[in-house]
Short mmCIF file of C-alpha atoms (C1' of nucleotides) in Angstrom, two decimals:
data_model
loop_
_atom_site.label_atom_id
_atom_site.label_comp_id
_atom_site.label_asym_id
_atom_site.label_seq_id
_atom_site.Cartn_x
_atom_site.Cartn_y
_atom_site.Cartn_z
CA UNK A 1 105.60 46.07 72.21
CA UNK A 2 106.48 48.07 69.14
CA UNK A 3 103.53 48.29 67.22
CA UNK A 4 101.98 49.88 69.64
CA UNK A 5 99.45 51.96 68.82
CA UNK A 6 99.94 55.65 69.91
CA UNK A 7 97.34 57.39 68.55
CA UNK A 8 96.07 58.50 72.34
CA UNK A 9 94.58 61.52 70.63
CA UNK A 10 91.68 60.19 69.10
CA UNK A 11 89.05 63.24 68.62
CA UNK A 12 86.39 60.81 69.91
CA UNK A 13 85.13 57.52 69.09
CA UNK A 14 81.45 56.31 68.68
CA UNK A 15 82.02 52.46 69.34
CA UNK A 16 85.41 50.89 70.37
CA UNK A 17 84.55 48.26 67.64
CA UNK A 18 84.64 50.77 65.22
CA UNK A 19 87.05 52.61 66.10
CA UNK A 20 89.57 49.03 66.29
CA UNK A 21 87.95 48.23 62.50
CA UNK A 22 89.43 51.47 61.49
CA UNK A 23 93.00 51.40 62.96
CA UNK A 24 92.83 47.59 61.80
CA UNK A 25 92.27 47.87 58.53
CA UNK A 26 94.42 50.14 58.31
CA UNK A 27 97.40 48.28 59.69
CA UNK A 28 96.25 45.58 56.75
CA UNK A 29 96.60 47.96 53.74
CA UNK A 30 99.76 49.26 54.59
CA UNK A 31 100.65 45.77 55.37
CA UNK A 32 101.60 46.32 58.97
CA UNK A 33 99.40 42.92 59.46
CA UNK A 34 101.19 40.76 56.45
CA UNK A 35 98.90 38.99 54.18
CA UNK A 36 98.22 35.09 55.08
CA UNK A 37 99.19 35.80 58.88
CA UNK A 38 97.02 34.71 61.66
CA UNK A 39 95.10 37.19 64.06
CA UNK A 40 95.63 36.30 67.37
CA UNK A 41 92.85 37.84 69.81
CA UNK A 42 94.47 38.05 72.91
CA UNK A 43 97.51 39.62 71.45
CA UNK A 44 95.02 42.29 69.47
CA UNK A 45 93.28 43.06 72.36
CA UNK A 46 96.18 43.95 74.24
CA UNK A 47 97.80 46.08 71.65
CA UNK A 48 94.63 48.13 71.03
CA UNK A 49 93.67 48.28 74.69
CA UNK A 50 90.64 46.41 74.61
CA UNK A 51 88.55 43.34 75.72
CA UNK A 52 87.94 40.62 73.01
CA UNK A 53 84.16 41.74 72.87
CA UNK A 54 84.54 44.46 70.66
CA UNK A 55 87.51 43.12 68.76
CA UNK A 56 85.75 40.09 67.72
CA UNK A 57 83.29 42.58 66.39
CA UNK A 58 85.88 44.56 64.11
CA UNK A 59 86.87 41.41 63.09
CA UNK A 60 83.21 40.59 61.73
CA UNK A 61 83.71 44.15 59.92
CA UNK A 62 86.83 42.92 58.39
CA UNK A 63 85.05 40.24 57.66
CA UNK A 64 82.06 41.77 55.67
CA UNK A 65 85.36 43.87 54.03
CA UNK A 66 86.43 40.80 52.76
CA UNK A 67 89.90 41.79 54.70
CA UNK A 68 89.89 38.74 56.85
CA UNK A 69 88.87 35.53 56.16
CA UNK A 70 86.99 33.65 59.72
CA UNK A 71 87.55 29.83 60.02
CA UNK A 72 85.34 28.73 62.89
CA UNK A 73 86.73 27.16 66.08
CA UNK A 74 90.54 28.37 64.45
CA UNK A 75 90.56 32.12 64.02
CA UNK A 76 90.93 35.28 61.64
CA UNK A 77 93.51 35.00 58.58
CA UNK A 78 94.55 38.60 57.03
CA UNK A 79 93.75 38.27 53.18
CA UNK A 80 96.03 37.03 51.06
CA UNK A 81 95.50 37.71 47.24
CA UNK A 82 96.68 35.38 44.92
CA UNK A 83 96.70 36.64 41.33
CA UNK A 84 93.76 34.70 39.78
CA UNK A 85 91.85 36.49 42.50
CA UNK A 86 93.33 39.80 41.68
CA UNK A 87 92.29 39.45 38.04
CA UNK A 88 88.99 38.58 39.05
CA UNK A 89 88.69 41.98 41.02
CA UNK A 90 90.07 43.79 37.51
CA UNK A 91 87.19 42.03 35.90
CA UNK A 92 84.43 43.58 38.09
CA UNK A 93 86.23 46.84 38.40
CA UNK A 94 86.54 47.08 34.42
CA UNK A 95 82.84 46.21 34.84
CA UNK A 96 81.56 48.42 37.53
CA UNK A 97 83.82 51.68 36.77
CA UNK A 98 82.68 51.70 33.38
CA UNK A 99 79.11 51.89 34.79
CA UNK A 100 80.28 54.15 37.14
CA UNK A 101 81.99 56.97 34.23
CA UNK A 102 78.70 56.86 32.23
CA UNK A 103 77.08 57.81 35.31
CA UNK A 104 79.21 60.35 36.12
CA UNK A 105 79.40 61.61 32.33
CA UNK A 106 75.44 62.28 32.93
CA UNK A 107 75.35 63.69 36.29
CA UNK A 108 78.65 66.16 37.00
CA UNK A 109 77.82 69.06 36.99
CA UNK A 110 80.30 72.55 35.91
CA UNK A 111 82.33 72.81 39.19
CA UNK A 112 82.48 68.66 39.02
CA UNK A 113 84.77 68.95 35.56
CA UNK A 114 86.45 71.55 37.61
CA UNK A 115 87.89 69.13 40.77
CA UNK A 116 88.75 66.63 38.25
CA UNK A 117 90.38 69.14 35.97
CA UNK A 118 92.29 70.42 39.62
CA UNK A 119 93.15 66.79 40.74
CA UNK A 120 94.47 66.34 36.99
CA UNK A 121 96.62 68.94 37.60
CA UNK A 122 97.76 68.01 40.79
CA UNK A 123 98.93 64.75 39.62
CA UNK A 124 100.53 66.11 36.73
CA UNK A 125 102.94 68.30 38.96
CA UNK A 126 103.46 65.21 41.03
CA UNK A 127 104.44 63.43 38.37
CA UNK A 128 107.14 65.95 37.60
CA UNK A 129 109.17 64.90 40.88
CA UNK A 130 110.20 61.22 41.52
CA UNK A 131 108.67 61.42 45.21
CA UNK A 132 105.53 62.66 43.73
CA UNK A 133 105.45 59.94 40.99
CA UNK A 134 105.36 57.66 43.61
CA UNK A 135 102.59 58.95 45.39
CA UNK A 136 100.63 59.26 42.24
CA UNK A 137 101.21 55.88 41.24
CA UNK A 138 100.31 54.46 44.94
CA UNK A 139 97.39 56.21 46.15
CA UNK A 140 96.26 59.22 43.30
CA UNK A 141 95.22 57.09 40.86
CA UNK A 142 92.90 54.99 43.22
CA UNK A 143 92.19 59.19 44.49
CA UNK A 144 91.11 59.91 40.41
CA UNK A 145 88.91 56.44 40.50
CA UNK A 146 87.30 57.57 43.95
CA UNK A 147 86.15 61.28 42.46
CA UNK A 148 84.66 59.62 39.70
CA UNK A 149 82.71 56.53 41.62
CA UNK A 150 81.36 59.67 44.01
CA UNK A 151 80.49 61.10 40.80
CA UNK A 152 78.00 58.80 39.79
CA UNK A 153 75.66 59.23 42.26
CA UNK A 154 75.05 55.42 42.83
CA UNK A 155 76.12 54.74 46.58
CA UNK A 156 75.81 51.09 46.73
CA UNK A 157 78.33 51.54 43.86
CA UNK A 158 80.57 53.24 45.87
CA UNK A 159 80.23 50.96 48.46
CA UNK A 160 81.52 48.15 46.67
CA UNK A 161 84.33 49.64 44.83
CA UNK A 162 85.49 52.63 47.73
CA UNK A 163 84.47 50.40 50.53
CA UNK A 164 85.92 46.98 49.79
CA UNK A 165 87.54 46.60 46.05
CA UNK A 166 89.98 49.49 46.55
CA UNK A 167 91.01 48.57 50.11
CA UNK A 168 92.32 45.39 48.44
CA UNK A 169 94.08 46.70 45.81
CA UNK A 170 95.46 49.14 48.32
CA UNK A 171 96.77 46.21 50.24
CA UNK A 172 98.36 44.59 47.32
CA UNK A 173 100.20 47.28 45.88
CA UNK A 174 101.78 47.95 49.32
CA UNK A 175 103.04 44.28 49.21
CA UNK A 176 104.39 44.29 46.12
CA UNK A 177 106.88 47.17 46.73
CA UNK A 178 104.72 49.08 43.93
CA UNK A 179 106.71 49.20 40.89
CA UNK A 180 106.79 51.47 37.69
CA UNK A 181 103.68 50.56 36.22
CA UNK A 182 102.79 52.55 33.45
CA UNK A 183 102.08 56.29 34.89
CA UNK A 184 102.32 58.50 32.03
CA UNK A 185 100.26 56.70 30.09
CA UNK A 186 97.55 55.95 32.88
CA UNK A 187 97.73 59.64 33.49
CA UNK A 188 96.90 60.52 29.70
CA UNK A 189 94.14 58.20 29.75
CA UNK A 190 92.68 59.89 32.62
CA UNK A 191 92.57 62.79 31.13
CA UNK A 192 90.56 61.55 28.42
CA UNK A 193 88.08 60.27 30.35
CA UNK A 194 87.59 63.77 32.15
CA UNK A 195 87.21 65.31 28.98
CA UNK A 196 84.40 62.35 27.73
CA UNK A 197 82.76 63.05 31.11
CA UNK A 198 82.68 66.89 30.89
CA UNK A 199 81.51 66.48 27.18
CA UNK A 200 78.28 64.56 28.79
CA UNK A 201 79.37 61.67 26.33
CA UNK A 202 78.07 58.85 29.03
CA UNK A 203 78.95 55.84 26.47
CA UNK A 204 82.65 57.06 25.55
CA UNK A 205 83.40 57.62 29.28
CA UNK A 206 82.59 54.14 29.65
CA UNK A 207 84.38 52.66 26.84
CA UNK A 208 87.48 54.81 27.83
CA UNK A 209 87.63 53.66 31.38
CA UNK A 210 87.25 49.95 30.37
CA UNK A 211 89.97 50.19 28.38
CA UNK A 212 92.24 51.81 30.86
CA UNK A 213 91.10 49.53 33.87
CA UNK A 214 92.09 46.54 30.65
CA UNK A 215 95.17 48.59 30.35
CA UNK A 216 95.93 48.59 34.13
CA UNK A 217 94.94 44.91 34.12
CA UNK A 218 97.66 43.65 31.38
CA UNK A 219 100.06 45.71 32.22
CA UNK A 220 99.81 43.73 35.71
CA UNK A 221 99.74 40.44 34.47
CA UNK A 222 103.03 41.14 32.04
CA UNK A 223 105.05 42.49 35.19
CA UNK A 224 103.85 39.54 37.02
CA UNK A 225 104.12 36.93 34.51
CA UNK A 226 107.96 38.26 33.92
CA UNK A 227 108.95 36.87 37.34
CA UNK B 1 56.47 33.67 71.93
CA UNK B 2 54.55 32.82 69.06
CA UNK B 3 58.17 33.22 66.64
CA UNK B 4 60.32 30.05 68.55
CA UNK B 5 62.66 29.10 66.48
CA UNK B 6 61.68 25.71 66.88
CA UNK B 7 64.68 23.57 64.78
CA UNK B 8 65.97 22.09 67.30
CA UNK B 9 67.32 19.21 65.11
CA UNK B 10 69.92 21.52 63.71
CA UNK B 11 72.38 18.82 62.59
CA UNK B 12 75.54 20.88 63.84
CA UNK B 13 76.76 24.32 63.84
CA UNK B 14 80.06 25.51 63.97
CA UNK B 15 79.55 28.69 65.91
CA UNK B 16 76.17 30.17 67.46
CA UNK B 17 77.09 33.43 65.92
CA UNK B 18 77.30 31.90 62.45
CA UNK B 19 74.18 29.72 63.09
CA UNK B 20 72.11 32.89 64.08
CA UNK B 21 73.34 34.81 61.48
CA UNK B 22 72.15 32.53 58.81
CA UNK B 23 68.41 31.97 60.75
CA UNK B 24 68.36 36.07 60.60
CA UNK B 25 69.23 36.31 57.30
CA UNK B 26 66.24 34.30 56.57
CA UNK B 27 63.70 35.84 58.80
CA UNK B 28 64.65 39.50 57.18
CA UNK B 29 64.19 37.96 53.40
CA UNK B 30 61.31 36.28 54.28
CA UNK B 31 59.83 39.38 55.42
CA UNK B 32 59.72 37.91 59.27
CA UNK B 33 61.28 40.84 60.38
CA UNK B 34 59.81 43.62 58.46
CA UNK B 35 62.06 46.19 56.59
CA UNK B 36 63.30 49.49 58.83
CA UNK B 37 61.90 47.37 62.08
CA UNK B 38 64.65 47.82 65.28
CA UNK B 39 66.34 45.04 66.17
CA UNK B 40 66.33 44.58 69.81
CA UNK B 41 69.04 42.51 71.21
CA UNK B 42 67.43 41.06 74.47
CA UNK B 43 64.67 40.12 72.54
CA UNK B 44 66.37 38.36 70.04
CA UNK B 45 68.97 36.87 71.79
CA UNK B 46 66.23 35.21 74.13
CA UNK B 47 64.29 34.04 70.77
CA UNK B 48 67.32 32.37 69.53
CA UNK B 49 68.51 31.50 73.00
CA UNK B 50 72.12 32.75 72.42
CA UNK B 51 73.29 35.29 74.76
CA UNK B 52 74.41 39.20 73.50
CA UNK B 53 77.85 38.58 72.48
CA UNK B 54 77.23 35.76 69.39
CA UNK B 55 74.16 37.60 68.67
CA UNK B 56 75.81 41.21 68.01
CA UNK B 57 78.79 39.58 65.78
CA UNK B 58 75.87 38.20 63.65
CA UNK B 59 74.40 41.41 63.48
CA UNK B 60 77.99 42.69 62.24
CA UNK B 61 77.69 40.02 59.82
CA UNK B 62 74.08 41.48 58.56
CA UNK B 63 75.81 44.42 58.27
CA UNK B 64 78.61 43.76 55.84
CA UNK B 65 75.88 41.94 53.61
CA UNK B 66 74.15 45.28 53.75
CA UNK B 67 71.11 44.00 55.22
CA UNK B 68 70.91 46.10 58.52
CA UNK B 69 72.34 49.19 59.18
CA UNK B 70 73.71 50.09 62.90
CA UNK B 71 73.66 53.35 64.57
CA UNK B 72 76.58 54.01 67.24
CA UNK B 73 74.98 53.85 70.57
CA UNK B 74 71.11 53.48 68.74
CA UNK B 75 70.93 49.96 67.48
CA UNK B 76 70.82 48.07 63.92
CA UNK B 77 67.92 48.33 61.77
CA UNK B 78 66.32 46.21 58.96
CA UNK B 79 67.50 47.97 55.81
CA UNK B 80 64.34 49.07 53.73
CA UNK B 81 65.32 49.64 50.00
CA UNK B 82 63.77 52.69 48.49
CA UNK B 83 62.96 53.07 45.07
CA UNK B 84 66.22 54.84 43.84
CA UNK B 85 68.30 51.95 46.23
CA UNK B 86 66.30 49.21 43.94
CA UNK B 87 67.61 51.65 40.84
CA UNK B 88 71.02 51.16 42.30
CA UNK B 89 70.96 47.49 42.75
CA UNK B 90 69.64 47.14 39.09
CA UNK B 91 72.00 49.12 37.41
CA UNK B 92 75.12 47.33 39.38
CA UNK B 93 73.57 44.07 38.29
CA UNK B 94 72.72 45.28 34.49
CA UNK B 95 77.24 45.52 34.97
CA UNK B 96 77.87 42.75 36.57
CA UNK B 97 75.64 39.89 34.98
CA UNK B 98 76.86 41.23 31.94
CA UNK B 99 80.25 40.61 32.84
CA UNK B 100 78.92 37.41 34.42
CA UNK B 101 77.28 36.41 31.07
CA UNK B 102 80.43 36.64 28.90
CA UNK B 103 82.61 35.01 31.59
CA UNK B 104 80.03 32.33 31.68
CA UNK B 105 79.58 31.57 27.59
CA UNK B 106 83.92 31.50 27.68
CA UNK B 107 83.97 28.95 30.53
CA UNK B 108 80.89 26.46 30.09
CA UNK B 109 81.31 23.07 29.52
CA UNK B 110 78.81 21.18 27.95
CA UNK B 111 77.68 19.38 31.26
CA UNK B 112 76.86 23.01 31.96
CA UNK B 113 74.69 24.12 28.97
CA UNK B 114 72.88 20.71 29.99
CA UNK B 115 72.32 21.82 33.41
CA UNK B 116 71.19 24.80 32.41
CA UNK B 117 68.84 23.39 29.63
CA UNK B 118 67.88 21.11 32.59
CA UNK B 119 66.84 24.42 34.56
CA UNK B 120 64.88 25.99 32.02
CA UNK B 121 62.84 22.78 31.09
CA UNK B 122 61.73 22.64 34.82
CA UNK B 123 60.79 26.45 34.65
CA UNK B 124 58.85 25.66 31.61
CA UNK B 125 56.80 23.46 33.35
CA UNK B 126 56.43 25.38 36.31
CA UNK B 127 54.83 28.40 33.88
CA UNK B 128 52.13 25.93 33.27
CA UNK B 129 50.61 25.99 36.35
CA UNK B 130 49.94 28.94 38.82
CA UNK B 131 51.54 28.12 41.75
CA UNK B 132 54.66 27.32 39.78
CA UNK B 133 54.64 30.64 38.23
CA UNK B 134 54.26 32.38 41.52
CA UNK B 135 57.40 30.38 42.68
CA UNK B 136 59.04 30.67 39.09
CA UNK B 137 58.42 34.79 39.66
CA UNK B 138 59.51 34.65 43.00
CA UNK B 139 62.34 32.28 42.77
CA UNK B 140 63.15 30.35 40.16
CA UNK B 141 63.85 33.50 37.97
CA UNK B 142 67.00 34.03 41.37
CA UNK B 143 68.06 30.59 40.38
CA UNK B 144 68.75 31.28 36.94
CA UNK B 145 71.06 33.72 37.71
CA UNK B 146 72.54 32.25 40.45
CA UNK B 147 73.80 29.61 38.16
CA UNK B 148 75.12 31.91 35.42
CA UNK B 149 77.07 33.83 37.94
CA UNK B 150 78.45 30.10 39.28
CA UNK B 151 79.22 29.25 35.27
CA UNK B 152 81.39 32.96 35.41
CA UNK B 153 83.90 30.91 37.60
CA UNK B 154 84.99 34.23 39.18
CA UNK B 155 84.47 33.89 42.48
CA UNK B 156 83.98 37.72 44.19
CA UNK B 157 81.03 38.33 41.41
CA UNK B 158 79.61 35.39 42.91
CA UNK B 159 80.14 36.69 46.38
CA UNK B 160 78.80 40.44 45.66
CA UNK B 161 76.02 39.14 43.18
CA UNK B 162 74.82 36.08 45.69
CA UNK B 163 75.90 36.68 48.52
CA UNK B 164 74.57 40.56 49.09
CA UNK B 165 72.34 41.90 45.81
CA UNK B 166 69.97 39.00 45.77
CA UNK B 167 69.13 38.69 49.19
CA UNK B 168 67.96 42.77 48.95
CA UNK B 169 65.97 41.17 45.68
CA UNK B 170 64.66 38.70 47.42
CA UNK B 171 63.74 40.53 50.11
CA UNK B 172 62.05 43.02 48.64
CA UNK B 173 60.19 40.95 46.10
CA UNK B 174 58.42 39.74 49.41
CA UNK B 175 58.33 43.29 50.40
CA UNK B 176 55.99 43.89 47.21
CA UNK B 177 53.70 41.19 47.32
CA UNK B 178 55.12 40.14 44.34
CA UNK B 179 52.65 41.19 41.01
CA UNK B 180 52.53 39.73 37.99
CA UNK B 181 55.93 40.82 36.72
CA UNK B 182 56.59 39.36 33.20
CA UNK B 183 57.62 35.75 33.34
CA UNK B 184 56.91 34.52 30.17
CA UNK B 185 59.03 37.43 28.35
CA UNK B 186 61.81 36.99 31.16
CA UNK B 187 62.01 32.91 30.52
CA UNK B 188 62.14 33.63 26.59
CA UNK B 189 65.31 35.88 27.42
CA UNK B 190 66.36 33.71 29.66
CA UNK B 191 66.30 31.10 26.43
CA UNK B 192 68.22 33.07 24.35
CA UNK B 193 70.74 33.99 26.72
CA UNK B 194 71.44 30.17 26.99
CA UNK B 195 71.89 29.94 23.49
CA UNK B 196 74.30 32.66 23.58
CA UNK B 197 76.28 30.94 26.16
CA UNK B 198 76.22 27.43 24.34
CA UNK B 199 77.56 28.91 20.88
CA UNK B 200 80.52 30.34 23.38
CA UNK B 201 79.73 33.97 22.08
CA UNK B 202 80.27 35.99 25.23
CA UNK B 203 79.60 39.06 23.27
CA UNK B 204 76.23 38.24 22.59
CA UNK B 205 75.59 36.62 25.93
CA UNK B 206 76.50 39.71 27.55
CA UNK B 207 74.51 42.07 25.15
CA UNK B 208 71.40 39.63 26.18
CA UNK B 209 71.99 40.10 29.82
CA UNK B 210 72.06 43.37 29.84
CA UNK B 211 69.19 43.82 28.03
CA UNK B 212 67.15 41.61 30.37
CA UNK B 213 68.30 43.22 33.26
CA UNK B 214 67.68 46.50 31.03
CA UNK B 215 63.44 45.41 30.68
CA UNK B 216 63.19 43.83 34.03
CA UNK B 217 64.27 47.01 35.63
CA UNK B 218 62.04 49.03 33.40
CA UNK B 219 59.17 46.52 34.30
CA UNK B 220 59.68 47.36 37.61
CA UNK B 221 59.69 50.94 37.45
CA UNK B 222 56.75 50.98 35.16
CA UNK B 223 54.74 49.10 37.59
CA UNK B 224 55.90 51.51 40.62
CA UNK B 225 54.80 54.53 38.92
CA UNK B 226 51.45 53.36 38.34
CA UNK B 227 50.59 53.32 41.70
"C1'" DT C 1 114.91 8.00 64.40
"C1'" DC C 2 110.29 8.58 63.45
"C1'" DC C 3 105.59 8.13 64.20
"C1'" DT C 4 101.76 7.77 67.42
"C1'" DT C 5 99.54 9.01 71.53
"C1'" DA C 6 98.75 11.56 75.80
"C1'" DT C 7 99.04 15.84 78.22
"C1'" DT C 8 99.56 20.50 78.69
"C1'" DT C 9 98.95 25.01 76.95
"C1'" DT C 10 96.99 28.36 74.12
"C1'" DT C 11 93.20 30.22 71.67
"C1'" DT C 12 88.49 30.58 70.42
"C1'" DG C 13 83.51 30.60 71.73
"C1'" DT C 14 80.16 31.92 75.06
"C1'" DT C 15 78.15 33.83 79.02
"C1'" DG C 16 76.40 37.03 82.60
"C1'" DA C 17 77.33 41.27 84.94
"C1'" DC C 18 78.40 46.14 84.90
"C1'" DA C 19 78.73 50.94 82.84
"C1'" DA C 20 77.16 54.36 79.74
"C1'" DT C 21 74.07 56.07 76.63
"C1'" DA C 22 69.62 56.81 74.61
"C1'" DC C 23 64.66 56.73 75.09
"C1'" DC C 24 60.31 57.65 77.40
"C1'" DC C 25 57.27 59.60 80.50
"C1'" DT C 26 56.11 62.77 84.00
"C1'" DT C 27 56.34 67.20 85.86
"C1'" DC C 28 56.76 71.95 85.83
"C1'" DC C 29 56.70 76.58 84.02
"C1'" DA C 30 55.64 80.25 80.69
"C1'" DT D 1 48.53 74.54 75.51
"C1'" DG D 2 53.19 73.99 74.38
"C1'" DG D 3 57.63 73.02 75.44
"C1'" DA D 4 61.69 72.40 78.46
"C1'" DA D 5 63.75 69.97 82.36
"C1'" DG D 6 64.09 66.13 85.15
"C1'" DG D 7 64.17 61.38 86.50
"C1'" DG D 8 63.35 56.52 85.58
"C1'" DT D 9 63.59 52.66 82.35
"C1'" DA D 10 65.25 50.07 78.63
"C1'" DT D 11 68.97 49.23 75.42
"C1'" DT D 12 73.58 49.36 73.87
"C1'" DG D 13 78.65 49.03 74.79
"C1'" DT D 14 82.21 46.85 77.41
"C1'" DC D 15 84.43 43.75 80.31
"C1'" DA D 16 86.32 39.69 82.72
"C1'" DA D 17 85.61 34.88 83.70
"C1'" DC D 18 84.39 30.28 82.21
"C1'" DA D 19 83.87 26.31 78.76
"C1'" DA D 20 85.30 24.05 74.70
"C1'" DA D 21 88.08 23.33 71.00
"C1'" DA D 22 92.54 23.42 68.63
"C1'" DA D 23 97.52 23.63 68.77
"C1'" DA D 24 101.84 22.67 70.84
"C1'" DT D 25 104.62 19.88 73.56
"C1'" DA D 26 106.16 15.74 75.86
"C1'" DA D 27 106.25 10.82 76.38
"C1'" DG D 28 106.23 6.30 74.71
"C1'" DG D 29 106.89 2.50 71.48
"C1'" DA D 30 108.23 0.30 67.07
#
DNA sequence: TCCTTATTTTTTGTTGACAATACCCTTCCA
DNA sequence: TGGAAGGGTATTGTCAACAAAAAATAAGGA
């Protein structure tokens, strides 16, 4: 077997369930379990050194996640986004991250602007160094859109986007070998929306992040329809 | 046991865990199992006359809806939505049946503004007389914007929108008795928004929505600080 | 050769039993 | 009287075996 999973060292777990949901979902964004492919219990179980019991139950979790999709009496298929669907999650984000700056423009507080300003910085070294450019372009920008959903205060918000959007888009940028993009300019417009937030402006933090989430979303659609 | 779940004429399920899922769903919206109540797993299992293991993926299910929440080694609880929880729920939806709204008045076809004239005629009627309103109040308003998030044609809204934020609504609309509300200023925005929709102008549409969502969730707060 | 059908195998769904943890109640001591 | 310690009970977490369904394979016929 070898996938298999080595992580003997767990601190300690609460539920085996939960712990399995973790390491699985996990193995989904970074697309160790390939989109479209079939979950096959037995094997699972194995691998993680469990009974089906509390596998079946991380696959509910998946489930809920929106990671897996159930067909009864058939099994567990890992997600597979198509790009209709992952225009359709662009939509809501444009939506609900708006909501979520104008929040945040009204509730940060002085040492808020400051971690944004610090993470700003951060990714603006990273950027510097090609490595670092591709870190920031894989997981610091969804790092940026985190601080500022946490910002506003609404935790069903967060929910959605932390708990189940981003794990998605997570999962598709692994699997499509996450190219240029646009990082510069994403960066600049983050930077702009820290300064809207730490100016308490609530409606030009929204309008600012719907247009860059719009930006993010044709900028996809271009490099996809180019194929 | 005075709660049997006496349908025995269930035409046919595809899994018990699925089946039970669904009949739980409905006992915690209906208020049948009251709001931070413990669910006990013996108990229900024997009510539903499944054993443990179908009954505790169900409750996984619950869980990713968001409508119990399970302690390691404790046990799952009904949810029980405070008032700044209902704030949250309100404020995602003032986003998201905006964005709902504007999708809809782009995609509609005319069979659709006629289904939806269709809907508000039958509301009309059921203002008329009290028992109708109660169920217009309680319901009917739900079905309205059930169908608007269908019209949006994007499928996730319809999933985080129906499938988790109106059950909590619905739930705790039972919760609350259900007072008096505002119906006949809700189905007069509801009117409009139609309109909107029909003349295609998503900009409006959405502007309406969010305006409604805007005065029901004032309504609602009004009415909870009175007491 | 290809399609249909039967049989075998694999996989999912479900169950009851066991282990571990949390909860409750009694007892004891300061 | 209050609280801590102990033991007993109930509940949750986990497992392995069984039943049922789906998938894969083999056999048969046109």
């Amino acid at each position: 077997m070898a996938a298999e999973t080595a992580n003997a060292l767990n601190a300690k777990s609460s539920t085996l369930a939960d712990d399995v949901f973790d390491q699985i979902r996990t193995a989904i964004v970074k697309g160790e379990l390939a989109p479209g492919s079939k979950i096959n219990e037995p094997q699972l179980s194995k691998q993680y050194g469990i009974s089906r019991g509390p596998l079946r139950e991380a696959i509910r979790r998946l489930e809920g996640c929106k990671l897996v999709e159930i067909k009864p009496n058939v099994g567990a298929n890992i997600v597979s986004l198509n790009i209709s669907q992952l225009i359709e999650i662009y939509e809501i984000r444009e939506s609900l991250e708006g909501l979520a700056c104008r929040l945040a423009a009204t509730n940060a507080t002085a040492e808020d602007y400051l971690r944004l300003r610090e993470l700003l910085t951060q990714h603006e070294e990273q950027i510097q160094s090609e490595n670092g450019l591709r870190y920031y372009q894989r997981e610091g920008d969804l790092d940026f859109h985190f601080q500022i959903v946490r910002l506003s205060g609404n935790a069903r918000l967060f929910d959605i986007l932390c708990g189940e959007l981003y794990h998605l888009l997570r999962m598709y940028r692994v699997q499509t070998a996450n190219e240029p993009s646009r990082p510069i300019q994403a960066f600049k417009e983050h930077y702009q929306i820290v300064d809207a937030i730490e100016q308490a402006d609530g409606e030009l933090a929204e309008l600012l992040m719907n247009r860059h989430i719009a930006n993010a979303r044709k900028a996809l659609m271009s490099r996809i329809e180019q194929e």
